PDB file of C-alpha atoms in Angstrom:
ATOM      1  CA  UNK A   9      -0.091   0.122  -0.073  1.00 45.00           C
ATOM      2  CA  UNK A  10       1.290   3.317  -0.978  1.00 45.00           C
ATOM      3  CA  UNK A  11       1.017   6.663   0.634  1.00 48.00           C
ATOM      4  CA  UNK A  12      -2.644   8.208   0.384  1.00 52.00           C
ATOM      5  CA  UNK A  13      -4.393   4.887   0.383  1.00 59.00           C
ATOM      6  CA  UNK A  14      -3.779   4.079  -3.631  1.00 68.00           C
ATOM      7  CA  UNK A  15      -3.120   0.669  -4.375  1.00 70.00           C
ATOM      8  CA  UNK A  16      -0.585  -0.547  -6.947  1.00 80.00           C
ATOM      9  CA  UNK A  17      -1.271  -2.646  -9.856  1.00 81.00           C
ATOM     10  CA  UNK A  18       0.955  -5.432  -8.018  1.00 84.00           C
ATOM     11  CA  UNK A  19      -1.116  -5.587  -5.065  1.00 82.00           C
ATOM     12  CA  UNK A  20      -4.441  -5.213  -6.985  1.00 83.00           C
ATOM     13  CA  UNK A  21      -3.290  -8.475  -8.929  1.00 85.00           C
ATOM     14  CA  UNK A  22      -2.481 -10.233  -5.940  1.00 84.00           C
ATOM     15  CA  UNK A  23      -5.939  -9.542  -4.091  1.00 85.00           C
ATOM     16  CA  UNK A  24      -7.869 -10.777  -7.173  1.00 84.00           C
ATOM     17  CA  UNK A  25      -5.411 -14.002  -7.539  1.00 87.00           C
ATOM     18  CA  UNK A  26      -6.257 -14.317  -3.605  1.00 85.00           C
ATOM     19  CA  UNK A  27     -10.014 -13.952  -4.182  1.00 86.00           C
ATOM     20  CA  UNK A  28     -10.262 -16.364  -6.949  1.00 86.00           C
ATOM     21  CA  UNK A  29      -8.048 -18.932  -4.763  1.00 88.00           C
ATOM     22  CA  UNK A  30     -10.862 -18.430  -2.133  1.00 86.00           C
ATOM     23  CA  UNK A  31     -13.775 -18.967  -4.397  1.00 86.00           C
ATOM     24  CA  UNK A  32     -11.796 -22.531  -5.921  1.00 88.00           C
ATOM     25  CA  UNK A  33     -11.667 -23.253  -2.294  1.00 87.00           C
ATOM     26  CA  UNK A  34     -15.078 -22.578  -1.553  1.00 87.00           C
ATOM     27  CA  UNK A  35     -16.405 -24.523  -4.098  1.00 87.00           C
ATOM     28  CA  UNK A  36     -14.509 -27.566  -3.358  1.00 88.00           C
ATOM     29  CA  UNK A  37     -15.654 -27.396   0.081  1.00 86.00           C
ATOM     30  CA  UNK A  38     -19.418 -27.183  -1.278  1.00 88.00           C
ATOM     31  CA  UNK A  39     -18.842 -30.106  -3.576  1.00 89.00           C
ATOM     32  CA  UNK A  40     -17.275 -32.197  -0.516  1.00 88.00           C
ATOM     33  CA  UNK A  41     -20.316 -30.938   1.672  1.00 87.00           C
ATOM     34  CA  UNK A  42     -22.716 -32.222  -0.937  1.00 88.00           C
ATOM     35  CA  UNK A  43     -20.795 -35.662  -1.461  1.00 88.00           C
ATOM     36  CA  UNK A  44     -21.254 -36.231   2.317  1.00 86.00           C
ATOM     37  CA  UNK A  45     -25.075 -35.450   2.418  1.00 87.00           C
ATOM     38  CA  UNK A  46     -25.605 -37.700  -0.553  1.00 87.00           C
ATOM     39  CA  UNK A  47     -23.767 -40.480   1.096  1.00 87.00           C
ATOM     40  CA  UNK A  48     -25.447 -39.794   4.171  1.00 84.00           C
ATOM     41  CA  UNK A  49     -28.801 -39.989   2.349  1.00 85.00           C
ATOM     42  CA  UNK A  50     -27.683 -43.252   0.744  1.00 82.00           C
ATOM     43  CA  UNK A  51     -26.987 -44.689   4.335  1.00 79.00           C
ATOM     44  CA  UNK A  52     -30.413 -43.301   5.761  1.00 76.00           C
ATOM     45  CA  UNK A  53     -32.280 -44.936   2.674  1.00 74.00           C
ATOM     46  CA  UNK A  54     -30.646 -48.289   3.126  1.00 64.00           C
ATOM     47  CA  UNK A  55     -31.001 -48.722   6.930  1.00 55.00           C
ATOM     48  CA  UNK A  56     -33.991 -49.777   8.547  1.00 46.00           C
ATOM     49  CA  UNK A  57     -34.616 -46.862  11.083  1.00 48.00           C
ATOM     50  CA  UNK A  58     -33.305 -44.080   9.126  1.00 48.00           C
ATOM     51  CA  UNK A  59     -31.310 -41.601  11.183  1.00 48.00           C
ATOM     52  CA  UNK A  60     -33.042 -38.045  10.510  1.00 50.00           C
ATOM     53  CA  UNK A  61     -30.883 -35.425   8.886  1.00 52.00           C
ATOM     54  CA  UNK A  62     -29.438 -32.858  11.407  1.00 52.00           C
ATOM     55  CA  UNK A  63     -28.069 -29.498   9.806  1.00 52.00           C
ATOM     56  CA  UNK A  64     -26.157 -29.294  12.768  1.00 49.00           C
ATOM     57  CA  UNK A  65     -24.308 -32.354  12.530  1.00 50.00           C
ATOM     58  CA  UNK A  66     -21.121 -32.395  14.099  1.00 50.00           C
ATOM     59  CA  UNK A  67     -19.495 -33.558  11.090  1.00 52.00           C
ATOM     60  CA  UNK A  68     -20.848 -30.826   8.748  1.00 51.00           C
ATOM     61  CA  UNK A  69     -21.178 -27.891  11.132  1.00 58.00           C
ATOM     62  CA  UNK A  70     -17.557 -27.294  11.627  1.00 62.00           C
ATOM     63  CA  UNK A  71     -17.018 -27.125   7.815  1.00 63.00           C
ATOM     64  CA  UNK A  72     -20.275 -24.821   7.277  1.00 62.00           C
ATOM     65  CA  UNK A  73     -18.865 -22.533   9.871  1.00 67.00           C
ATOM     66  CA  UNK A  74     -15.354 -22.590   7.975  1.00 70.00           C
ATOM     67  CA  UNK A  75     -17.196 -21.821   4.720  1.00 68.00           C
ATOM     68  CA  UNK A  76     -19.386 -18.693   6.464  1.00 72.00           C
ATOM     69  CA  UNK A  77     -16.061 -17.425   7.641  1.00 75.00           C
ATOM     70  CA  UNK A  78     -14.361 -18.018   4.319  1.00 73.00           C
ATOM     71  CA  UNK A  79     -17.384 -16.022   2.198  1.00 75.00           C
ATOM     72  CA  UNK A  80     -17.322 -13.237   5.163  1.00 79.00           C
ATOM     73  CA  UNK A  81     -13.858 -12.883   4.770  1.00 81.00           C
ATOM     74  CA  UNK A  82     -14.031 -12.823   0.925  1.00 79.00           C
ATOM     75  CA  UNK A  83     -16.984 -10.202   1.050  1.00 81.00           C
ATOM     76  CA  UNK A  84     -14.630  -7.932   3.184  1.00 85.00           C
ATOM     77  CA  UNK A  85     -11.999  -8.260   0.936  1.00 83.00           C
ATOM     78  CA  UNK A  86     -14.133  -7.745  -2.025  1.00 82.00           C
ATOM     79  CA  UNK A  87     -15.610  -4.687  -0.245  1.00 86.00           C
ATOM     80  CA  UNK A  88     -12.207  -3.434   0.650  1.00 87.00           C
ATOM     81  CA  UNK A  89     -10.814  -4.095  -3.092  1.00 87.00           C
ATOM     82  CA  UNK A  90     -13.995  -1.921  -4.286  1.00 85.00           C
ATOM     83  CA  UNK A  91     -13.278   0.686  -1.747  1.00 88.00           C
ATOM     84  CA  UNK A  92      -9.582   1.137  -2.778  1.00 88.00           C
ATOM     85  CA  UNK A  93     -10.574   1.113  -6.613  1.00 88.00           C
ATOM     86  CA  UNK A  94     -13.128   3.657  -5.732  1.00 90.00           C
ATOM     87  CA  UNK A  95     -10.474   5.850  -4.205  1.00 89.00           C
ATOM     88  CA  UNK A  96      -7.929   5.015  -6.760  1.00 88.00           C
ATOM     89  CA  UNK A  97     -10.492   6.511  -9.445  1.00 89.00           C
ATOM     90  CA  UNK A  98     -10.948   9.411  -7.360  1.00 91.00           C
ATOM     91  CA  UNK A  99      -7.364  10.282  -7.122  1.00 90.00           C
ATOM     92  CA  UNK A 100      -6.965   9.602 -10.872  1.00 90.00           C
ATOM     93  CA  UNK A 101      -9.665  12.339 -11.593  1.00 91.00           C
ATOM     94  CA  UNK A 102      -8.276  14.624  -9.205  1.00 92.00           C
ATOM     95  CA  UNK A 103      -4.836  14.266 -11.191  1.00 91.00           C
ATOM     96  CA  UNK A 104      -6.616  14.780 -14.230  1.00 92.00           C
ATOM     97  CA  UNK A 105      -8.148  18.057 -13.324  1.00 92.00           C
ATOM     98  CA  UNK A 106      -5.142  19.333 -11.841  1.00 93.00           C
ATOM     99  CA  UNK A 107      -3.391  18.469 -15.314  1.00 93.00           C
ATOM    100  CA  UNK A 108      -6.290  20.328 -16.893  1.00 93.00           C
ATOM    101  CA  UNK A 109      -5.730  23.115 -14.673  1.00 94.00           C
ATOM    102  CA  UNK A 110      -2.317  23.434 -15.353  1.00 94.00           C
ATOM    103  CA  UNK A 111      -2.412  23.088 -18.997  1.00 93.00           C
ATOM    104  CA  UNK A 112      -5.237  25.668 -18.955  1.00 93.00           C
ATOM    105  CA  UNK A 113      -3.225  28.331 -16.953  1.00 94.00           C
ATOM    106  CA  UNK A 114       0.139  27.394 -19.429  1.00 94.00           C
ATOM    107  CA  UNK A 115      -2.259  28.145 -22.486  1.00 94.00           C
ATOM    108  CA  UNK A 116      -3.303  31.269 -20.934  1.00 94.00           C
ATOM    109  CA  UNK A 117       0.164  32.447 -20.331  1.00 94.00           C
ATOM    110  CA  UNK A 118       1.359  31.641 -23.650  1.00 94.00           C
ATOM    111  CA  UNK A 119      -1.709  33.890 -25.070  1.00 94.00           C
ATOM    112  CA  UNK A 120      -0.997  36.543 -22.623  1.00 95.00           C
ATOM    113  CA  UNK A 121       2.897  36.268 -23.711  1.00 94.00           C
ATOM    114  CA  UNK A 122       1.800  36.391 -27.438  1.00 94.00           C
ATOM    115  CA  UNK A 123      -0.444  39.353 -26.903  1.00 94.00           C
ATOM    116  CA  UNK A 124       2.190  41.384 -24.801  1.00 94.00           C
ATOM    117  CA  UNK A 125       4.969  40.716 -27.714  1.00 94.00           C
ATOM    118  CA  UNK A 126       2.627  41.527 -30.618  1.00 94.00           C
ATOM    119  CA  UNK A 127       1.787  44.920 -28.798  1.00 95.00           C
ATOM    120  CA  UNK A 128       5.533  45.430 -28.415  1.00 94.00           C
ATOM    121  CA  UNK A 129       6.336  44.750 -31.946  1.00 94.00           C
ATOM    122  CA  UNK A 130       3.364  47.204 -33.011  1.00 94.00           C
ATOM    123  CA  UNK A 131       4.826  49.813 -30.717  1.00 94.00           C
ATOM    124  CA  UNK A 132       8.021  49.633 -32.493  1.00 94.00           C
ATOM    125  CA  UNK A 133       6.689  49.679 -35.707  1.00 95.00           C
ATOM    126  CA  UNK A 134       4.898  52.599 -35.046  1.00 94.00           C
ATOM    127  CA  UNK A 135       7.739  54.260 -33.753  1.00 95.00           C
ATOM    128  CA  UNK A 136       9.996  53.439 -36.663  1.00 94.00           C
ATOM    129  CA  UNK A 137       7.171  54.811 -38.985  1.00 95.00           C
ATOM    130  CA  UNK A 138       6.870  58.164 -37.143  1.00 94.00           C
ATOM    131  CA  UNK A 139      10.704  58.314 -37.119  1.00 95.00           C
ATOM    132  CA  UNK A 140      10.723  57.631 -40.882  1.00 95.00           C
ATOM    133  CA  UNK A 141       7.833  60.362 -41.033  1.00 95.00           C
ATOM    134  CA  UNK A 142       9.962  62.846 -39.215  1.00 95.00           C
ATOM    135  CA  UNK A 143      12.789  62.259 -41.131  1.00 94.00           C
ATOM    136  CA  UNK A 144      10.807  62.638 -44.263  1.00 94.00           C
ATOM    137  CA  UNK A 145       9.601  65.852 -42.935  1.00 94.00           C
ATOM    138  CA  UNK A 146      12.835  67.111 -42.202  1.00 94.00           C
ATOM    139  CA  UNK A 147      14.379  66.276 -45.834  1.00 94.00           C
ATOM    140  CA  UNK A 148      11.445  68.156 -47.258  1.00 93.00           C
ATOM    141  CA  UNK A 149      11.948  71.127 -44.936  1.00 93.00           C
ATOM    142  CA  UNK A 150      15.773  71.138 -45.869  1.00 93.00           C
ATOM    143  CA  UNK A 151      14.733  70.926 -49.639  1.00 93.00           C
ATOM    144  CA  UNK A 152      12.276  73.861 -49.232  1.00 92.00           C
ATOM    145  CA  UNK A 153      14.787  75.871 -47.871  1.00 93.00           C
ATOM    146  CA  UNK A 154      17.227  75.121 -50.147  1.00 92.00           C
ATOM    147  CA  UNK A 155      15.023  75.814 -53.006  1.00 91.00           C
ATOM    148  CA  UNK A 156      13.922  78.954 -51.401  1.00 90.00           C
ATOM    149  CA  UNK A 157      17.395  80.135 -51.084  1.00 90.00           C
ATOM    150  CA  UNK A 158      18.235  79.237 -54.924  1.00 90.00           C
ATOM    151  CA  UNK A 159      15.001  80.914 -55.928  1.00 87.00           C
ATOM    152  CA  UNK A 160      15.781  84.139 -53.845  1.00 87.00           C
ATOM    153  CA  UNK A 161      19.297  84.033 -55.264  1.00 86.00           C
ATOM    154  CA  UNK A 162      17.894  83.554 -58.793  1.00 84.00           C
ATOM    155  CA  UNK A 163      15.165  86.454 -57.889  1.00 83.00           C
ATOM    156  CA  UNK A 164      17.909  88.925 -56.911  1.00 82.00           C
ATOM    157  CA  UNK A 165      20.385  88.146 -59.749  1.00 82.00           C
ATOM    158  CA  UNK A 166      17.257  88.800 -62.187  1.00 80.00           C
ATOM    159  CA  UNK A 167      16.299  92.028 -60.384  1.00 79.00           C
ATOM    160  CA  UNK A 168      19.969  93.295 -60.538  1.00 80.00           C
ATOM    161  CA  UNK A 169      20.183  92.468 -64.331  1.00 81.00           C
ATOM    162  CA  UNK A 170      16.654  93.891 -65.145  1.00 80.00           C
ATOM    163  CA  UNK A 171      17.798  96.950 -62.923  1.00 79.00           C
ATOM    164  CA  UNK A 172      21.081  97.287 -64.899  1.00 81.00           C
ATOM    165  CA  UNK A 173      19.219  96.831 -68.379  1.00 78.00           C
ATOM    166  CA  UNK A 174      16.554  99.421 -67.399  1.00 80.00           C
ATOM    167  CA  UNK A 175      19.322 101.844 -66.110  1.00 78.00           C
ATOM    168  CA  UNK A 176      21.101 101.776 -69.476  1.00 76.00           C
ATOM    169  CA  UNK A 177      17.836 102.046 -71.508  1.00 76.00           C
ATOM    170  CA  UNK A 178      17.141 104.946 -69.667  1.00 75.00           C
ATOM    171  CA  UNK A 179      20.558 106.614 -69.964  1.00 69.00           C
ATOM    172  CA  UNK A 180      20.328 105.867 -73.900  1.00 68.00           C
ATOM    173  CA  UNK A 181      17.022 107.711 -74.173  1.00 70.00           C
ATOM    174  CA  UNK A 182      18.587 110.536 -72.087  1.00 65.00           C
ATOM    175  CA  UNK A 183      21.812 110.781 -74.294  1.00 57.00           C
ATOM    176  CA  UNK A 184      21.243 109.267 -77.720  1.00 57.00           C
ATOM    177  CA  UNK A 185      25.263 110.127 -78.167  1.00 54.00           C
ATOM    178  CA  UNK A 186      27.241 107.823 -76.070  1.00 54.00           C
ATOM    179  CA  UNK A 187      29.767 110.782 -75.535  1.00 52.00           C
ATOM    180  CA  UNK A 188      27.051 112.893 -73.900  1.00 56.00           C
ATOM    181  CA  UNK A 189      26.702 110.335 -71.106  1.00 57.00           C
ATOM    182  CA  UNK A 190      27.970 111.942 -67.760  1.00 61.00           C
ATOM    183  CA  UNK A 191      28.870 108.537 -66.774  1.00 61.00           C
ATOM    184  CA  UNK A 192      31.061 107.997 -70.149  1.00 61.00           C
ATOM    185  CA  UNK A 193      34.690 108.941 -69.163  1.00 60.00           C
ATOM    186  CA  UNK A 194      35.102 109.980 -73.170  1.00 58.00           C
ATOM    187  CA  UNK A 195      32.732 113.085 -72.386  1.00 58.00           C
ATOM    188  CA  UNK A 196      34.468 116.612 -72.509  1.00 58.00           C
ATOM    189  CA  UNK A 197      32.877 117.236 -69.429  1.00 58.00           C
ATOM    190  CA  UNK A 198      34.907 114.586 -67.468  1.00 57.00           C
ATOM    191  CA  UNK A 199      38.066 115.339 -69.361  1.00 58.00           C
ATOM    192  CA  UNK A 200      40.253 117.979 -67.176  1.00 58.00           C
ATOM    193  CA  UNK A 201      41.582 121.027 -68.975  1.00 56.00           C
ATOM    194  CA  UNK A 202      45.600 120.847 -68.505  1.00 52.00           C
ATOM    195  CA  UNK A 203      45.581 124.714 -68.385  1.00 55.00           C
ATOM    196  CA  UNK A 204      43.315 124.227 -65.097  1.00 49.00           C
ATOM    197  CA  UNK A 205      45.622 121.901 -63.768  1.00 48.00           C
ATOM    198  CA  UNK A 206      48.476 124.826 -63.464  1.00 48.00           C
TER     199      UNK A 206
END
């Protein structure tokens, strides 16, 4: 007998074998008792003064008492065996329930872990996407700044060229002869008289 009242398979097989032996012994005793009763009946039938059968005959009574004791012992053993088998079944059911609970707990932990990993992965993807959008926005801002600077430079150059052209056009209108242009160094106004230098 192991701890907790649970019997092993070897003990169960030994009890069953013992039960079979007791049943065989009981059948043999019953056969011997029937044979003795038949012989006594034949003897009583053959005698002139038949002796009445006594159920409490001294030759039969000890054997019957022994048979009853064996039957009671066998019934008690069968009851004990059934109780042990019931207890073993209950223990097996409890073990199965515990295993099912443990399996459900493991599955729940696996689901929670998978959900946490999925959320972490989604958060990482969202963070990478946000960084990518930020970089693209920064690149776009840099491109706009460079383009604006180039456009401003082009506009300034165009404005300077246009102003120069307009000034030249105005001077040509005011001074058709290039020699009369005050800005022209060949203009007599701009030439110094050598006598004035003295």
